[in-house]
GROMACS .gro file of C-alpha atoms in nm:
model
  246
    1MET     CA    1   2.290   0.219  -1.317
    2LYS     CA    2   2.035   0.404  -1.528
    3VAL     CA    3   1.672   0.312  -1.467
    4ASN     CA    4   1.401   0.457  -1.688
    5HIS     CA    5   1.118   0.614  -1.491
    6ALA     CA    6   0.762   0.590  -1.613
    7PHE     CA    7   0.630   0.861  -1.388
    8ALA     CA    8   0.698   1.228  -1.330
    9ASN     CA    9   0.460   1.276  -1.036
   10GLU     CA   10   0.239   1.083  -0.801
   11ASN     CA   11  -0.070   1.115  -1.018
   12VAL     CA   12   0.034   0.804  -1.208
   13PHE     CA   13  -0.040   0.599  -0.897
   14LEU     CA   14  -0.395   0.724  -0.853
   15PRO     CA   15  -0.696   0.524  -0.972
   16LYS     CA   16  -0.801   0.607  -1.328
   17GLU     CA   17  -1.116   0.785  -1.213
   18THR     CA   18  -0.912   1.029  -1.002
   19LYS     CA   19  -0.646   1.119  -1.257
   20SER     CA   20  -0.810   1.433  -1.390
   21LYS     CA   21  -0.700   1.762  -1.239
   22THR     CA   22  -1.041   1.818  -1.087
   23LEU     CA   23  -1.025   1.488  -0.895
   24ASN     CA   24  -0.657   1.486  -0.800
   25PRO     CA   25  -0.652   1.495  -0.416
   26ARG     CA   26  -0.344   1.719  -0.426
   27LYS     CA   27  -0.561   1.985  -0.592
   28TYR     CA   28  -0.847   1.985  -0.341
   29SER     CA   29  -0.890   2.295  -0.131
   30LYS     CA   30  -0.987   2.243   0.232
   31PHE     CA   31  -1.322   2.401   0.151
   32VAL     CA   32  -1.397   2.150  -0.126
   33LYS     CA   33  -1.291   1.852   0.086
   34ARG     CA   34  -1.514   1.962   0.371
   35TRP     CA   35  -1.825   2.074   0.187
   36LEU     CA   36  -1.850   1.858  -0.123
   37PRO     CA   37  -2.181   1.666  -0.090
   38ARG     CA   38  -2.151   1.310   0.041
   39ASN     CA   39  -2.322   1.163  -0.265
   40VAL     CA   40  -2.057   1.324  -0.488
   41LYS     CA   41  -1.781   1.185  -0.266
   42ASN     CA   42  -1.937   0.841  -0.302
   43GLN     CA   43  -1.921   0.878  -0.679
   44VAL     CA   44  -1.553   0.977  -0.664
   45ILE     CA   45  -1.412   0.716  -0.424
   46GLY     CA   46  -1.696   0.545  -0.235
   47ASP     CA   47  -1.713   0.517   0.143
   48PRO     CA   48  -1.376   0.380   0.265
   49PHE     CA   49  -1.501   0.329   0.622
   50GLN     CA   50  -1.600  -0.015   0.746
   51GLU     CA   51  -1.796  -0.104   1.061
   52PHE     CA   52  -1.482  -0.176   1.262
   53ASN     CA   53  -1.351   0.176   1.195
   54HIS     CA   54  -1.638   0.323   1.393
   55GLU     CA   55  -1.653   0.049   1.655
   56TYR     CA   56  -1.286   0.089   1.747
   57LYS     CA   57  -1.250   0.453   1.637
   58CYS     CA   58  -0.949   0.373   1.425
   59ILE     CA   59  -0.830   0.373   1.066
   60PHE     CA   60  -0.611   0.085   0.955
   61ILE     CA   61  -0.424   0.155   0.633
   62HIS     CA   62  -0.386  -0.191   0.486
   63ILE     CA   63  -0.086  -0.187   0.251
   64PRO     CA   64  -0.079  -0.506   0.041
   65LYS     CA   65   0.184  -0.767   0.132
   66CYS     CA   66   0.250  -0.621   0.477
   67ALA     CA   67   0.060  -0.882   0.684
   68GLY     CA   68  -0.256  -0.673   0.663
   69ILE     CA   69  -0.492  -0.969   0.634
   70SER     CA   70  -0.348  -1.123   0.951
   71VAL     CA   71  -0.366  -0.790   1.133
   72GLY     CA   72  -0.721  -0.709   1.023
   73LYS     CA   73  -0.868  -1.051   1.095
   74SER     CA   74  -0.687  -1.080   1.428
   75LEU     CA   75  -0.800  -0.738   1.551
   76PHE     CA   76  -1.140  -0.693   1.389
   77GLY     CA   77  -1.245  -1.032   1.252
   78VAL     CA   78  -1.257  -0.896   0.897
   79MET     CA   79  -1.021  -0.806   0.617
   80ALA     CA   80  -0.965  -0.434   0.583
   81GLY     CA   81  -0.971  -0.284   0.236
   82HIS     CA   82  -0.680  -0.110   0.068
   83SER     CA   83  -0.807   0.248   0.091
   84LYS     CA   84  -0.540   0.516   0.111
   85VAL     CA   85  -0.508   0.781   0.380
   86TRP     CA   86  -0.640   1.056   0.155
   87HIS     CA   87  -0.955   0.852   0.083
   88TYR     CA   88  -1.053   0.869   0.451
   89GLU     CA   89  -0.953   1.233   0.483
   90PHE     CA   90  -1.148   1.330   0.173
   91TYR     CA   91  -1.459   1.133   0.267
   92ASP     CA   92  -1.488   1.253   0.629
   93GLU     CA   93  -1.219   1.492   0.744
   94GLN     CA   94  -1.361   1.517   1.097
   95LEU     CA   95  -1.351   1.141   1.159
   96PHE     CA   96  -1.013   1.121   0.989
   97HIS     CA   97  -0.859   1.356   1.244
   98LYS     CA   98  -1.050   1.202   1.535
   99TYR     CA   99  -0.970   0.833   1.479
  100PHE     CA  100  -0.645   0.656   1.569
  101LYS     CA  101  -0.456   0.591   1.244
  102PHE     CA  102  -0.206   0.310   1.200
  103THR     CA  103  -0.043   0.088   0.940
  104PHE     CA  104   0.220  -0.180   0.890
  105VAL     CA  105   0.506  -0.146   0.642
  106ARG     CA  106   0.769  -0.381   0.504
  107ASN     CA  107   1.120  -0.377   0.363
  108PRO     CA  108   1.065  -0.284  -0.006
  109TRP     CA  109   1.305  -0.550  -0.136
  110ASP     CA  110   1.125  -0.814   0.071
  111ARG     CA  111   0.777  -0.688  -0.022
  112LEU     CA  112   0.856  -0.699  -0.393
  113VAL     CA  113   0.968  -1.063  -0.371
  114SER     CA  114   0.654  -1.151  -0.176
  115ALA     CA  115   0.421  -0.972  -0.419
  116PHE     CA  116   0.589  -1.129  -0.723
  117HIS     CA  117   0.550  -1.484  -0.594
  118PHE     CA  118   0.199  -1.415  -0.468
  119LEU     CA  119   0.080  -1.302  -0.809
  120LYS     CA  120   0.279  -1.568  -0.994
  121LYS     CA  121   0.072  -1.823  -0.800
  122GLY     CA  122  -0.254  -1.652  -0.899
  123GLY     CA  123  -0.312  -1.401  -0.621
  124ARG     CA  124  -0.644  -1.395  -0.436
  125ASN     CA  125  -0.903  -1.336  -0.706
  126SER     CA  126  -0.981  -1.326  -1.076
  127LEU     CA  127  -0.843  -0.973  -1.116
  128ASP     CA  128  -0.509  -1.085  -0.972
  129ARG     CA  129  -0.505  -1.390  -1.198
  130LYS     CA  130  -0.580  -1.183  -1.508
  131TRP     CA  131  -0.312  -0.927  -1.423
  132ALA     CA  132  -0.057  -1.202  -1.361
  133LYS     CA  133  -0.147  -1.375  -1.686
  134ASP     CA  134  -0.109  -1.051  -1.882
  135HIS     CA  135   0.214  -0.935  -1.718
  136LEU     CA  136   0.398  -1.226  -1.558
  137GLN     CA  137   0.320  -1.536  -1.762
  138GLU     CA  138   0.621  -1.497  -1.993
  139ILE     CA  139   0.862  -1.396  -1.715
  140ALA     CA  140   1.078  -1.685  -1.602
  141SER     CA  141   1.249  -1.543  -1.293
  142PHE     CA  142   1.231  -1.268  -1.034
  143ASN     CA  143   1.547  -1.097  -1.162
  144GLU     CA  144   1.407  -1.096  -1.515
  145PHE     CA  145   1.096  -0.927  -1.374
  146VAL     CA  146   1.296  -0.656  -1.194
  147GLN     CA  147   1.522  -0.599  -1.493
  148ARG     CA  148   1.221  -0.539  -1.713
  149ILE     CA  149   1.085  -0.288  -1.461
  150GLY     CA  150   1.412  -0.100  -1.495
  151ASP     CA  151   1.429  -0.116  -1.875
  152ASP     CA  152   1.067  -0.081  -1.991
  153THR     CA  153   0.882   0.233  -1.878
  154VAL     CA  154   0.543   0.105  -1.996
  155PHE     CA  155   0.584  -0.219  -1.803
  156GLN     CA  156   0.716  -0.024  -1.503
  157SER     CA  157   0.407   0.196  -1.499
  158GLU     CA  158   0.175  -0.105  -1.521
  159VAL     CA  159   0.360  -0.279  -1.237
  160LEU     CA  160   0.370   0.021  -1.005
  161ASN     CA  161   0.000   0.086  -1.060
  162GLN     CA  162  -0.087  -0.269  -0.951
  163GLN     CA  163  -0.189  -0.245  -0.584
  164HIS     CA  164   0.051  -0.516  -0.464
  165PHE     CA  165   0.349  -0.335  -0.616
  166ARG     CA  166   0.243   0.025  -0.556
  167PRO     CA  167   0.494   0.210  -0.333
  168GLN     CA  168   0.391   0.204   0.031
  169VAL     CA  169   0.410   0.580   0.086
  170HIS     CA  170   0.135   0.629  -0.170
  171TYR     CA  171  -0.105   0.455   0.066
  172LEU     CA  172   0.012   0.677   0.351
  173LYS     CA  173   0.011   1.032   0.215
  174ASP     CA  174  -0.271   1.269   0.299
  175ALA     CA  175  -0.419   1.522   0.057
  176GLU     CA  176  -0.127   1.759   0.117
  177GLY     CA  177   0.132   1.489   0.053
  178ALA     CA  178   0.227   1.456   0.421
  179ILE     CA  179   0.245   1.139   0.629
  180SER     CA  180   0.108   1.181   0.980
  181LEU     CA  181  -0.018   0.851   1.116
  182ASP     CA  182  -0.032   0.779   1.488
  183PHE     CA  183   0.159   0.452   1.459
  184ILE     CA  184   0.363   0.280   1.187
  185GLY     CA  185   0.436  -0.082   1.268
  186LYS     CA  186   0.690  -0.291   1.084
  187PHE     CA  187   0.658  -0.635   0.931
  188GLU     CA  188   1.001  -0.712   1.074
  189SER     CA  189   0.872  -0.664   1.430
  190LEU     CA  190   0.518  -0.772   1.351
  191GLU     CA  191   0.416  -0.952   1.671
  192GLU     CA  192   0.561  -0.686   1.901
  193ASP     CA  193   0.404  -0.398   1.709
  194PHE     CA  194   0.075  -0.585   1.670
  195MET     CA  195   0.046  -0.617   2.048
  196LYS     CA  196   0.103  -0.242   2.084
  197ILE     CA  197  -0.193  -0.179   1.854
  198ALA     CA  198  -0.409  -0.437   2.034
  199GLU     CA  199  -0.334  -0.263   2.364
  200GLU     CA  200  -0.406   0.081   2.218
  201LEU     CA  201  -0.744  -0.038   2.086
  202ASP     CA  202  -0.817  -0.246   2.400
  203VAL     CA  203  -0.860  -0.568   2.200
  204GLN     CA  204  -0.783  -0.900   2.370
  205THR     CA  205  -0.639  -1.109   2.088
  206THR     CA  206  -0.333  -1.277   1.943
  207LEU     CA  207  -0.188  -1.248   1.595
  208LYS     CA  208  -0.308  -1.514   1.352
  209GLU     CA  209  -0.091  -1.614   1.057
  210ILE     CA  210  -0.301  -1.581   0.741
  211ASN     CA  211  -0.192  -1.570   0.377
  212LYS     CA  212   0.172  -1.629   0.469
  213GLY     CA  213   0.406  -1.678   0.173
  214ALA     CA  214   0.639  -1.974   0.137
  215HIS     CA  215   0.953  -1.846  -0.032
  216LYS     CA  216   1.318  -1.811   0.065
  217HIS     CA  217   1.469  -1.506   0.234
  218TYR     CA  218   1.432  -1.215  -0.003
  219SER     CA  219   1.806  -1.151  -0.029
  220GLU     CA  220   1.851  -1.484  -0.210
  221TYR     CA  221   1.648  -1.363  -0.509
  222TYR     CA  222   1.856  -1.058  -0.596
  223ASN     CA  223   2.168  -0.990  -0.796
  224GLY     CA  224   2.354  -0.660  -0.792
  225ASP     CA  225   2.154  -0.505  -1.075
  226SER     CA  226   1.811  -0.598  -0.945
  227GLN     CA  227   1.900  -0.478  -0.598
  228ASP     CA  228   1.999  -0.138  -0.742
  229ILE     CA  229   1.686  -0.112  -0.956
  230VAL     CA  230   1.464  -0.160  -0.652
  231SER     CA  231   1.665   0.098  -0.457
  232LEU     CA  232   1.581   0.353  -0.728
  233ILE     CA  233   1.221   0.259  -0.803
  234TYR     CA  234   1.125   0.241  -0.434
  235ARG     CA  235   1.358   0.515  -0.317
  236GLU     CA  236   1.086   0.710  -0.136
  237ASP     CA  237   0.974   0.403   0.059
  238ILE     CA  238   1.333   0.319   0.149
  239GLU     CA  239   1.417   0.669   0.267
  240PHE     CA  240   1.099   0.752   0.457
  241LEU     CA  241   1.049   0.409   0.614
  242ASN     CA  242   1.422   0.377   0.693
  243TYR     CA  243   1.507   0.051   0.519
  244ASP     CA  244   1.818  -0.094   0.361
  245PHE     CA  245   1.879  -0.418   0.176
  246HIS     CA  246   1.993  -0.627   0.471
   0.00000   0.00000   0.00000
């Protein structure tokens, strides 16, 4: 199956304010990352660190639709933002290398189903609702949505730049394009992996279920074509995170 690709490199996934060559994290020298004044860094990306990062000496990469709200509120009592790995590295390279870094990932076919239904129902805020109204209002079914991603490069680009649909590895890559977290938990073994993190951080807690979706098993939403489209669009996630359809 031929799927049109809207992107030739990872720059398409970066926020608009970082798309110029001068602000592309892949172009930063180690000298620039280390010595650029803090006020300039604030203007570029803002401070990605929250109070819990320093209290627990950790960095939690919260990928949307991977149980991140449950994990963050259960461990820290707050919802972690969606900052990417390179944001932390760029803002404070010393703390980035010092702190324990972890994330949770999810089967890409499952995550896409979850994100689609989440936004179809309005998401969490006015930005989600506006995006859904502009992009999903006329789409009748999940397979129609996936087919359009495969056929329409403009629509594909707009979908993959929406944070809930953005490939997971783009949250995880550092400024050199490498992925080197201390722990990658999986949605499919959420409770077990959550307890490993709680033990590592010495937090006495249990996992709370928050923002849980109410849809059927993801495999029931796909036909052969839509399954193949996702395997191509999210190929990097599938290969690096070691997922298959079942």
